[in-house]
Short mmCIF file of C-alpha atoms in Angstrom, two decimals:
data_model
loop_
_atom_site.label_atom_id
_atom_site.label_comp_id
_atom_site.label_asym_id
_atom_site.label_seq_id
_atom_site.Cartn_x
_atom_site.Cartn_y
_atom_site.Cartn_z
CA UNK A 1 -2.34 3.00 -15.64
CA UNK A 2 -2.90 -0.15 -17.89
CA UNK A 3 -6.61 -0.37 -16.28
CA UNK A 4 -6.91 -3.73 -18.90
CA UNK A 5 -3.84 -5.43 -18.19
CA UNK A 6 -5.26 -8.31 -15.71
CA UNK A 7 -2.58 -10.72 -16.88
CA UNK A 8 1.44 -11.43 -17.47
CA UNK A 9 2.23 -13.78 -20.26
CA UNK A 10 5.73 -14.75 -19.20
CA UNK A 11 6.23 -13.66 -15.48
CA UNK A 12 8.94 -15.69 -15.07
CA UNK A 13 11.24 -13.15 -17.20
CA UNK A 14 10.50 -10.83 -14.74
CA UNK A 15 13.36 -10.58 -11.73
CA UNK A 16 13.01 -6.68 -10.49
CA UNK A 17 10.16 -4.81 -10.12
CA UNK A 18 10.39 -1.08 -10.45
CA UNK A 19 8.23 2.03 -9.11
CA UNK A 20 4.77 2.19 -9.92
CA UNK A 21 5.34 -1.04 -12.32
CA UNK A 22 2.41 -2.10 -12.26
CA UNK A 23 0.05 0.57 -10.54
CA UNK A 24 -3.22 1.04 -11.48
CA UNK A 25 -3.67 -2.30 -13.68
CA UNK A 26 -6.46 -4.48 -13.63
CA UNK A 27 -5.07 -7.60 -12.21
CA UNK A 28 -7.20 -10.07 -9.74
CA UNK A 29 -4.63 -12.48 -8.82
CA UNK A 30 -1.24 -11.63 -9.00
CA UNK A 31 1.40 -14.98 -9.05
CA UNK A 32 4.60 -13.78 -8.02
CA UNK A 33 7.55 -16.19 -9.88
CA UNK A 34 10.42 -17.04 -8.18
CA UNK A 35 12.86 -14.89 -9.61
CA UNK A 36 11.28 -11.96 -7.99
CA UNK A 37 12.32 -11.47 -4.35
CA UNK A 38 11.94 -8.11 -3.30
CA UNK A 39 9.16 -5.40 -4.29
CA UNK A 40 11.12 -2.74 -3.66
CA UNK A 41 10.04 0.06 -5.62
CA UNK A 42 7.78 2.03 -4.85
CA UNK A 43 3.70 1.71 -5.75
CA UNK A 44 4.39 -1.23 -7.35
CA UNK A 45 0.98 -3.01 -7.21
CA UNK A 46 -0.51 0.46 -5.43
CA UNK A 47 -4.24 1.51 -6.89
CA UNK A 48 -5.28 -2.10 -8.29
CA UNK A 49 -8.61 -1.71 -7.35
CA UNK A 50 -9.54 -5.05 -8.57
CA UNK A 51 -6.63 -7.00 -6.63
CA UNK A 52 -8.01 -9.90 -4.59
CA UNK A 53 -5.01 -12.11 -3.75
CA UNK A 54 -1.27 -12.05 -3.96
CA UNK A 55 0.63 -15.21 -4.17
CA UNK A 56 4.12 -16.68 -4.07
CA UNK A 57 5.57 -19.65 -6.29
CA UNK A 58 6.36 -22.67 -4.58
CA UNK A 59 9.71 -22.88 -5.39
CA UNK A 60 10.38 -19.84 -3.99
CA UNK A 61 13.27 -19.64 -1.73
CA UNK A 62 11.69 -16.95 1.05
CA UNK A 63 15.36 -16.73 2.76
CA UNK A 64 15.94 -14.51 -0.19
CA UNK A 65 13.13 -12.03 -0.04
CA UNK A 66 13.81 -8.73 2.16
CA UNK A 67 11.54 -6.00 1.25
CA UNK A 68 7.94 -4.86 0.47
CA UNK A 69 8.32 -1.28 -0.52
CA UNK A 70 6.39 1.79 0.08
CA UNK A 71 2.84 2.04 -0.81
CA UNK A 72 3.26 -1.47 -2.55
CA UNK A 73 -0.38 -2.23 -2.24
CA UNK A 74 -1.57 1.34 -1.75
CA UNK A 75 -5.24 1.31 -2.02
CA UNK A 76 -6.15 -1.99 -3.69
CA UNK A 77 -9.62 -1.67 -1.73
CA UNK A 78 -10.27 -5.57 -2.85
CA UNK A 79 -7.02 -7.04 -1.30
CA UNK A 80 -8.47 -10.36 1.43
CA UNK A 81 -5.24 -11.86 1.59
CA UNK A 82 -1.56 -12.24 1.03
CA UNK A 83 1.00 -14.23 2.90
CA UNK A 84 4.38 -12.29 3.08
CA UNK A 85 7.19 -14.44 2.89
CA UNK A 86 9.19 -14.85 5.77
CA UNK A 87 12.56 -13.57 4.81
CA UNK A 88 10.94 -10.27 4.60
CA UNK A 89 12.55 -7.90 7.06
CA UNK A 90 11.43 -4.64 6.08
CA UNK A 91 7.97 -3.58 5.03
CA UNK A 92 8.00 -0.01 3.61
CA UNK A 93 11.09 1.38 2.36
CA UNK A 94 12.60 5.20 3.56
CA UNK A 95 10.04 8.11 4.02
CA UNK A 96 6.71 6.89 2.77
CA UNK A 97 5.46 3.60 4.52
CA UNK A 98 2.14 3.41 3.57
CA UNK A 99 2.98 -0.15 2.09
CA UNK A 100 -1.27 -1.70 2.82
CA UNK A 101 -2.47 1.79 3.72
CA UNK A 102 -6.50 1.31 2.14
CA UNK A 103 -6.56 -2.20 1.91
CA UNK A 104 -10.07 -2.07 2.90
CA UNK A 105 -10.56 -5.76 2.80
CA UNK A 106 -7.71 -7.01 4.31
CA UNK A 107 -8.34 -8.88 7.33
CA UNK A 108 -5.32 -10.46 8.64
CA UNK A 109 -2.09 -10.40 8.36
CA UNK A 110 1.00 -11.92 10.19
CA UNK A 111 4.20 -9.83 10.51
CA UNK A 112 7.73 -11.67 9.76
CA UNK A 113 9.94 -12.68 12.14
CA UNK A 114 12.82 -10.67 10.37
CA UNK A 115 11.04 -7.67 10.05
CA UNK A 116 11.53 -5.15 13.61
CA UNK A 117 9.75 -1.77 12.80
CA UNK A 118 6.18 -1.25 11.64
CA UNK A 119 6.70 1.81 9.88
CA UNK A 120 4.43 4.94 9.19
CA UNK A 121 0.65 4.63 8.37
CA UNK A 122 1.92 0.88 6.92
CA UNK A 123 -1.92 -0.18 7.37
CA UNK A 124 -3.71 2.80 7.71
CA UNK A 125 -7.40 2.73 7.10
CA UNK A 126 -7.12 -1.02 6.76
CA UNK A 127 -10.70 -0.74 8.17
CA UNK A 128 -11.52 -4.63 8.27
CA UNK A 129 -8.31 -5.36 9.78
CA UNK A 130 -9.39 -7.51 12.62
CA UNK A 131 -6.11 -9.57 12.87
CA UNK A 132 -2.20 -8.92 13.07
CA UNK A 133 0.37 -11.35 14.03
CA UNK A 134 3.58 -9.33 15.82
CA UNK A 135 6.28 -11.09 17.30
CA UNK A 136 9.07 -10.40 19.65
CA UNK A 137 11.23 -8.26 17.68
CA UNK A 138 9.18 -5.46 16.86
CA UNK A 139 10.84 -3.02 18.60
CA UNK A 140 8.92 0.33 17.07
CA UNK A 141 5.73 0.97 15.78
CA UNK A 142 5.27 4.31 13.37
CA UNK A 143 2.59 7.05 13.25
CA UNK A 144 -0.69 6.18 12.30
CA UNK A 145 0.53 2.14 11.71
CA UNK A 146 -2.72 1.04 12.83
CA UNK A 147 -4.46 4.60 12.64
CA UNK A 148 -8.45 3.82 11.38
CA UNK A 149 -8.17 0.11 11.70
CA UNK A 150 -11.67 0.26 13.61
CA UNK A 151 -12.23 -3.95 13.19
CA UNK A 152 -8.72 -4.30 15.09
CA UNK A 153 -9.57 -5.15 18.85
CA UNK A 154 -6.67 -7.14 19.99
CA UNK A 155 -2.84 -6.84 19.55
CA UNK A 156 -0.04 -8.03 21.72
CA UNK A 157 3.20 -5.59 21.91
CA UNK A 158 6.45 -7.62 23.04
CA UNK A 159 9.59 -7.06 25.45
CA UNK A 160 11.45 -4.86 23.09
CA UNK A 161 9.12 -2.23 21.89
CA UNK A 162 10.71 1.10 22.60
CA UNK A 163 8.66 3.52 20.22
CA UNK A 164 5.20 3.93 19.67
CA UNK A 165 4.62 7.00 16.78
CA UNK A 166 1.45 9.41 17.66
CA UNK A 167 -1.35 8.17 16.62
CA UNK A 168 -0.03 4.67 15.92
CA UNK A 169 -3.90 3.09 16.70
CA UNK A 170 -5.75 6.26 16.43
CA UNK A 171 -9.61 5.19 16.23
CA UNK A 172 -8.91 1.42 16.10
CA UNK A 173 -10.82 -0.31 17.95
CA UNK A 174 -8.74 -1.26 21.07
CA UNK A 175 -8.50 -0.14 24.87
CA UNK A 176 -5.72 -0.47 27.32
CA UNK A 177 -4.63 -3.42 29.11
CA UNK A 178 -3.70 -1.44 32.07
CA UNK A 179 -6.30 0.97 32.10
CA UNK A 180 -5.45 3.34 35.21
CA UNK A 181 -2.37 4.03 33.10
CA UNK A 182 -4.17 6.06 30.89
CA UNK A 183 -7.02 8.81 31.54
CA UNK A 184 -10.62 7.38 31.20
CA UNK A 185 -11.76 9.28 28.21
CA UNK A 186 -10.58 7.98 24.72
CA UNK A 187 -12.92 6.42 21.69
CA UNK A 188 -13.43 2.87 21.30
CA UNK A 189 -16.69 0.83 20.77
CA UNK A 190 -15.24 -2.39 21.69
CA UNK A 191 -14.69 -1.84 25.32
CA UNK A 192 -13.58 -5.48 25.86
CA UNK A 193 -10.78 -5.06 23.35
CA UNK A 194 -7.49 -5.53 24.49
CA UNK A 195 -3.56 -3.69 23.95
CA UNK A 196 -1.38 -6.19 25.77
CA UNK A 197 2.01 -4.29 26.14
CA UNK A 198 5.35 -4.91 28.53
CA UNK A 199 5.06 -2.98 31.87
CA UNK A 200 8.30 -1.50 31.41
CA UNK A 201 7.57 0.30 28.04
CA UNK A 202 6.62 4.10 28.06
CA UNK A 203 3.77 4.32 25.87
CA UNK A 204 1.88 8.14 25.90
CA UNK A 205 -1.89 8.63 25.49
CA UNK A 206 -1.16 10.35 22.32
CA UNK A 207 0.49 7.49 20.97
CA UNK A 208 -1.85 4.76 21.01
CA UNK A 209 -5.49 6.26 21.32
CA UNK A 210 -7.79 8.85 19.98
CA UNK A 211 -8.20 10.98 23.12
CA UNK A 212 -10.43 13.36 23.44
CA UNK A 213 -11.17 15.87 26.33
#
């Protein structure tokens, strides 16, 4: 709750960061240094309103980094970009998720390689969301991952999803690939939008849209 604090003088010296280390601050810019390579606590960065970017030191050796905690960058409303290393395998930690949940400026992001499961509500209400990178190895997607993202038109689901949590794109922006699939009634403005996904996953109504009767 340091609302003043908009700099570290000798970041360097940090190597762990701990829950809610630095919630709440004033920072704009936050330089990671290289001796930090997880953010595993949780809240760490969560309520900087005034966050902007987040970035990584050059010499930083991304094989090492593994996790980006829950509600890491809960509600920093003024988050555009950050470019999470790609050792990262796990974004969100146990129960919470929640890890970009109000990052109302975000507006792309691309997923690690490393990393399998989005977990719950990790980018809820990300409401200018209009891009997201997956790859093959997602295999699950949590409840309410994507849930208010109403920018997001377009995502592409690989072979090995298996799990798609209710409400996991409620009221984003995005229609079904294979629309007799699903009944014709569900909200979306974007009508050309797009939810590639394998033919032989099971994916329920429920799931992936806001359906109304």
């Amino acid at each position: 709750n340091c609302t003043s604090l908009t700099s570290i003088t000798d970041p360097e010296g940090i190597d762990k960061l701990t829950d809610y280390m630095f919630a709440n601050t004033g920072f704009e810019i936050i330089n990671l240094p290289a001796t930090i390579t997880n953010i595993s606590g949780v809240g760490v960065f969560s309520n900087c309103k005034n966050l902007r970017t987040v970035k990584f030191a050059d010499n930083t050796v991304v094989e090492k980094w593994s996790t980006i905690g829950d509600k890491a960058f809960y509600n920093c409303e003024k988050l555009e970009s950050i470019r999470i290393p790609s050792g990262v395998s796990e974004i969100g930690g146990w129960d919470e998720g929640q890890a970009f949940a109000n990052c109302t400026r975000l507006r792309e992001i691309t997923i690690p390689e490393k990393v399998t499961e989005i977990k719950t509500e990790t980018f809820v209400n990300c409401t200018v969301l209009k891009s997201v990178n997956l790859h093959e190895n997602i295999t699950k997607i949590g409840q309410k991952a994507f849930g208010y993202c109403g920018a997001l038109e377009q995502i592409n689901l690989g072979d090995k999803i298996t799990e798609i949590g209710i409400g996991a794109f409620l009221k984003a922006c995005i229609s079904p690939h294979r629309s007799q699939d699903y009944p014709a009634r569900y909200s979306c403005v974007a009508a050309s939008s797009v939810l590639s996904y394998p033919t032989t996953s099971h994916i329920s109504t429920s799931s992936v849209l806001d359906y109304r009767r």
